[in-house]
XYZ file of N, CA and C in Angstrom:
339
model
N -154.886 -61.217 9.979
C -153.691 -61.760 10.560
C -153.317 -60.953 11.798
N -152.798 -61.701 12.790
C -152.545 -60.815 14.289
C -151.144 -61.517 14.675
N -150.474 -60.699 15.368
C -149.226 -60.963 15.687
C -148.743 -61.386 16.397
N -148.155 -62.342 17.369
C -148.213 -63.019 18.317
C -146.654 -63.393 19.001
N -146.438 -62.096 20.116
C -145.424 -62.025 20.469
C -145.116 -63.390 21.628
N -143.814 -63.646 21.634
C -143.039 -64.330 23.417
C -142.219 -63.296 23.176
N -141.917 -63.069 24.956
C -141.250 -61.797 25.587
C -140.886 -61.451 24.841
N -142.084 -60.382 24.523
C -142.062 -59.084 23.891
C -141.537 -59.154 22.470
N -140.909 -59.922 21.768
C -140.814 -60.284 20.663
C -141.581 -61.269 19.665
N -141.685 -60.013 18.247
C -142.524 -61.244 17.478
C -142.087 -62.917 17.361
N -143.421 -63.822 17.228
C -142.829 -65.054 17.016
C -143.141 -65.583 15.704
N -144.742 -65.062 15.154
C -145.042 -65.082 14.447
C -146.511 -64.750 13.967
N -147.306 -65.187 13.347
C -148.378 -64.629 12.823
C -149.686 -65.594 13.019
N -150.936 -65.065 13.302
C -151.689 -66.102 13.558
C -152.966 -65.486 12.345
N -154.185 -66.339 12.041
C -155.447 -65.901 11.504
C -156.147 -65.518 12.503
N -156.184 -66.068 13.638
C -157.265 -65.649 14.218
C -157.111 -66.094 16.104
N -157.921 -65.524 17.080
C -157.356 -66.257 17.842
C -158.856 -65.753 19.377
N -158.777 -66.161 20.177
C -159.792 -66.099 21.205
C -159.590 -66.363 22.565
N -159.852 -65.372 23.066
C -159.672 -65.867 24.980
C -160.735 -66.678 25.709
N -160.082 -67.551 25.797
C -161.203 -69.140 26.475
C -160.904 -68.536 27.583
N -162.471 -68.557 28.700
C -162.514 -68.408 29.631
C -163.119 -69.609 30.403
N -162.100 -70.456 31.842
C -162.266 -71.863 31.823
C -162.701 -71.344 33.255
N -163.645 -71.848 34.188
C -163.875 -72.003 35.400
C -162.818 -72.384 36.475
N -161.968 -71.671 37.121
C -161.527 -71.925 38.211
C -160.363 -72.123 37.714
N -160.058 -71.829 36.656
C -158.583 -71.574 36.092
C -158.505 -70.404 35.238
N -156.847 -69.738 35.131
C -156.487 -69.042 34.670
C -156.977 -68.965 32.854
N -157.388 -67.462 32.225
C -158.045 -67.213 30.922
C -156.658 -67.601 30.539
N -156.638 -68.699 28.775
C -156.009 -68.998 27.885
C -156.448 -68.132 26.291
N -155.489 -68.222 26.018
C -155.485 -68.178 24.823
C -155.657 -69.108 23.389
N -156.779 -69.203 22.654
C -156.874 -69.899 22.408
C -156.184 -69.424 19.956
N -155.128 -70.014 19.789
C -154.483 -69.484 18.682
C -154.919 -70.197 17.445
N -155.462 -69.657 16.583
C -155.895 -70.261 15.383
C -154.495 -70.126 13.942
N -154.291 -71.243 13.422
C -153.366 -71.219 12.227
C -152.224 -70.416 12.636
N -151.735 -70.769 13.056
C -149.976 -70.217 13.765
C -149.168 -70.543 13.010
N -148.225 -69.480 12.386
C -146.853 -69.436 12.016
C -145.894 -68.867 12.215
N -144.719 -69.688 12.575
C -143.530 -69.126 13.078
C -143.162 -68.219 11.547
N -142.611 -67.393 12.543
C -141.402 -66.338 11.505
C -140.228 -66.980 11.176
N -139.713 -67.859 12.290
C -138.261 -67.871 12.040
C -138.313 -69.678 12.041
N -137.533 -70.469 12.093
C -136.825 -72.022 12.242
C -136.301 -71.658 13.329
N -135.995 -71.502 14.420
C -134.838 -70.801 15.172
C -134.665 -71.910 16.465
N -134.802 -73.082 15.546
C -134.202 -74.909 15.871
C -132.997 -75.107 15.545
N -132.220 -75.617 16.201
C -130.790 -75.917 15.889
C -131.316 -77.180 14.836
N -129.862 -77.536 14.336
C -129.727 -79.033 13.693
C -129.767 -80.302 14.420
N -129.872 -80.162 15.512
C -130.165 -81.360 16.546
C -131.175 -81.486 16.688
N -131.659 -80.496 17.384
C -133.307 -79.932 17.686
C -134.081 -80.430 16.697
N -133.940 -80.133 15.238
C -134.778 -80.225 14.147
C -134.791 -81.734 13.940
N -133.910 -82.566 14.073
C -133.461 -84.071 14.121
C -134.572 -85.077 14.820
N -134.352 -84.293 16.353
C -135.134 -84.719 17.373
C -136.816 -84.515 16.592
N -136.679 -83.248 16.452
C -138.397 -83.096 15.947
C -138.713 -83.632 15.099
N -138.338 -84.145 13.661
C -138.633 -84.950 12.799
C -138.515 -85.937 13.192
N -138.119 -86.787 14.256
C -137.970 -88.110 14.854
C -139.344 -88.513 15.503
N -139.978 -87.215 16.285
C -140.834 -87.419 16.971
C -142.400 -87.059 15.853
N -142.066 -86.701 14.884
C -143.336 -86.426 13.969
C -143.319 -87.397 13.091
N -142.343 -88.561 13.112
C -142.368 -89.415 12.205
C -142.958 -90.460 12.902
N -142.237 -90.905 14.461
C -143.069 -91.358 15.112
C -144.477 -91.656 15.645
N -144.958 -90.121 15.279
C -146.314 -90.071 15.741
C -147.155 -89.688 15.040
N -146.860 -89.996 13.602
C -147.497 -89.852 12.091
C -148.978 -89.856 12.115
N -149.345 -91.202 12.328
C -150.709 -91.624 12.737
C -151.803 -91.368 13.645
N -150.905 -90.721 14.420
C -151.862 -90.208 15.883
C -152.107 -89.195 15.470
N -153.297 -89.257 15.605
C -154.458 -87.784 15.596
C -155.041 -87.858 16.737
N -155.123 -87.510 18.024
C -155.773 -87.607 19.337
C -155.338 -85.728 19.192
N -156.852 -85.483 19.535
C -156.820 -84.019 19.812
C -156.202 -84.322 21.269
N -155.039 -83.022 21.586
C -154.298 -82.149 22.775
C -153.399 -83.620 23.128
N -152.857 -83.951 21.755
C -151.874 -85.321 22.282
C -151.127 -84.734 23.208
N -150.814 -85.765 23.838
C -149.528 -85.397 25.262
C -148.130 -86.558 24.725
N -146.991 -86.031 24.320
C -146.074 -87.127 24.152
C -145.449 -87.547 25.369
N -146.023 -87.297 26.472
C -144.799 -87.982 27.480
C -144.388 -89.110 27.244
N -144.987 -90.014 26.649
C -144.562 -91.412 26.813
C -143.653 -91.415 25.926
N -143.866 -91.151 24.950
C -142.760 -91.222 23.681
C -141.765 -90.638 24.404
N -141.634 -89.134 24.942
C -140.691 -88.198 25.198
C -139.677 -89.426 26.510
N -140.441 -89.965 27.152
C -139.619 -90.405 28.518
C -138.696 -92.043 27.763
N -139.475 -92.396 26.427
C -138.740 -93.801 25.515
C -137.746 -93.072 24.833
N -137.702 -91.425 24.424
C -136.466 -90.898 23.779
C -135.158 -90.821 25.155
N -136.128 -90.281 26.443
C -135.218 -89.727 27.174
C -134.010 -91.093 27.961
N -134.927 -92.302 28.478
C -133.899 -93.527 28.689
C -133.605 -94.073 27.066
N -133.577 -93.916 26.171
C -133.201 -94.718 25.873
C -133.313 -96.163 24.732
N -134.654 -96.122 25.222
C -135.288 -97.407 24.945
C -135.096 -97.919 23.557
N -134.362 -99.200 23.629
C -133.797 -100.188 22.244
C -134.233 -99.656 20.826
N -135.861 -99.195 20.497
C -135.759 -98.901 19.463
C -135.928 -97.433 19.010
N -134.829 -96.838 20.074
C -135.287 -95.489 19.803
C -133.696 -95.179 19.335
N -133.219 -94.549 18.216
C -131.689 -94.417 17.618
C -130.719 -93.612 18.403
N -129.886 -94.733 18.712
C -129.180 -94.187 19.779
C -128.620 -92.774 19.918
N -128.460 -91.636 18.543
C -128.116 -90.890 18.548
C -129.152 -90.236 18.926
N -130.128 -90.480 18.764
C -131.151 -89.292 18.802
C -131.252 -89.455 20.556
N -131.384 -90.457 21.399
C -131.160 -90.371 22.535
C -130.069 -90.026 22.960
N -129.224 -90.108 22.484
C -127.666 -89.138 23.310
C -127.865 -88.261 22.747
N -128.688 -87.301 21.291
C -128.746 -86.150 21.410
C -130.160 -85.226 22.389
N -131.255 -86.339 23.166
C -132.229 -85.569 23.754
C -131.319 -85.238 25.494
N -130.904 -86.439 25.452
C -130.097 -86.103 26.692
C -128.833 -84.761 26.954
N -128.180 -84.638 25.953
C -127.342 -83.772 26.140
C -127.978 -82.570 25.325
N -128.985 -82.497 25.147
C -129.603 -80.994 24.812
C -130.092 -80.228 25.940
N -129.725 -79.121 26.031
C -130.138 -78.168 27.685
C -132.250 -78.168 27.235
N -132.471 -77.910 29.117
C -133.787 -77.970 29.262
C -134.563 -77.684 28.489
N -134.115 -75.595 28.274
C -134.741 -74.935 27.521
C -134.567 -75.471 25.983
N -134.235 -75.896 25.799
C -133.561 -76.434 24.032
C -134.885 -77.244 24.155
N -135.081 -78.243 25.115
C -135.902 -79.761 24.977
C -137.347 -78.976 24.824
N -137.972 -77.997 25.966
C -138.732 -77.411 25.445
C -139.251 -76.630 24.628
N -138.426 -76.206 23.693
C -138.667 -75.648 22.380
C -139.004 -76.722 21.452
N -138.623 -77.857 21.569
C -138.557 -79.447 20.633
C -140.419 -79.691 21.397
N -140.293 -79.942 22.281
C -141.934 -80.282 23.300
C -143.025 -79.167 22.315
N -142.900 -77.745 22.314
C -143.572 -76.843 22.138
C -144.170 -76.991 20.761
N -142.658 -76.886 19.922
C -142.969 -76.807 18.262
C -143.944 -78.118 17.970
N -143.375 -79.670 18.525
C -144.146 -80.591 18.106
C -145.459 -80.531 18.925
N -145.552 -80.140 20.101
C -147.509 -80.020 20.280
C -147.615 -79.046 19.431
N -147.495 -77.980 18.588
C -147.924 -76.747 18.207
C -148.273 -77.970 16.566
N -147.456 -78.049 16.187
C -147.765 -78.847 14.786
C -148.918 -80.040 14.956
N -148.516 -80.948 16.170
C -149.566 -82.284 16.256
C -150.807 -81.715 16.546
N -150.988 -80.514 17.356
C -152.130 -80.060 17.525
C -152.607 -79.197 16.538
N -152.172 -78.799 15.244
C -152.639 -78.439 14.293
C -152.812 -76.494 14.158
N -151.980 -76.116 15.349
C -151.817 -74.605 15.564
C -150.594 -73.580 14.725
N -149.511 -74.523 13.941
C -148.518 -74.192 13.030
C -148.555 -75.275 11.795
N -147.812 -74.688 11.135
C -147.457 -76.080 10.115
C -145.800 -76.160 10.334
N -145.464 -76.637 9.573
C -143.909 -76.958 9.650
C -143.273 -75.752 8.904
């Protein structure tokens, strides 16, 4: 198990993990079985994220990208619950990307819930 800080603080714990080295781009990190330490999602946040993992139940596409979903939460769109769109809208940036992060980290199979 290895430890896997953001600025400078633990986030959580990984099994295993490897530096991909890609041609003509910056070395990544590549994180095996990731777990957060903490929930440290509000009650909105967590709302939003179970909205969007319920949504996208079925999709298994390795390195899904939700924009599309994310831009049908962000106007609006008829069958998306209106609360949950007045709550993506009035959630600050950094909030939305913690919601973006956790759900690629889970759809891509790098945390569990």
């Amino acid at each position: 198990m290895s430890l896997v800080y953001n600025n400078d603080k633990p986030a959580g714990i990984c099994n295993s993990f490897a530096v991909e080295n890609v041609q003509e781009t910056s070395d990544f990190i590549k994180i095996n079985d990731f777990i957060f330490f903490a929930n440290d999602l509000s009650e909105n946040q967590n709302m939003i994220l179970n909205w969007l993992l319920e949504e996208t139940k079925d999709v298994q596409e390795c390195s899904f990208q939700p924009t599309g979903l994310i831009i049908e939460l962000a106007t609006g769109k008829s069958w998306v619950p209106p609360r949950l769109a007045s709550l993506w809208r009035c959630t600050e940036e950094h909030q939305r990307q913690q919601i973006v992060l956790r759900f690629l980290a889970i759809k891509n199979g790098f945390t569990v819930r």
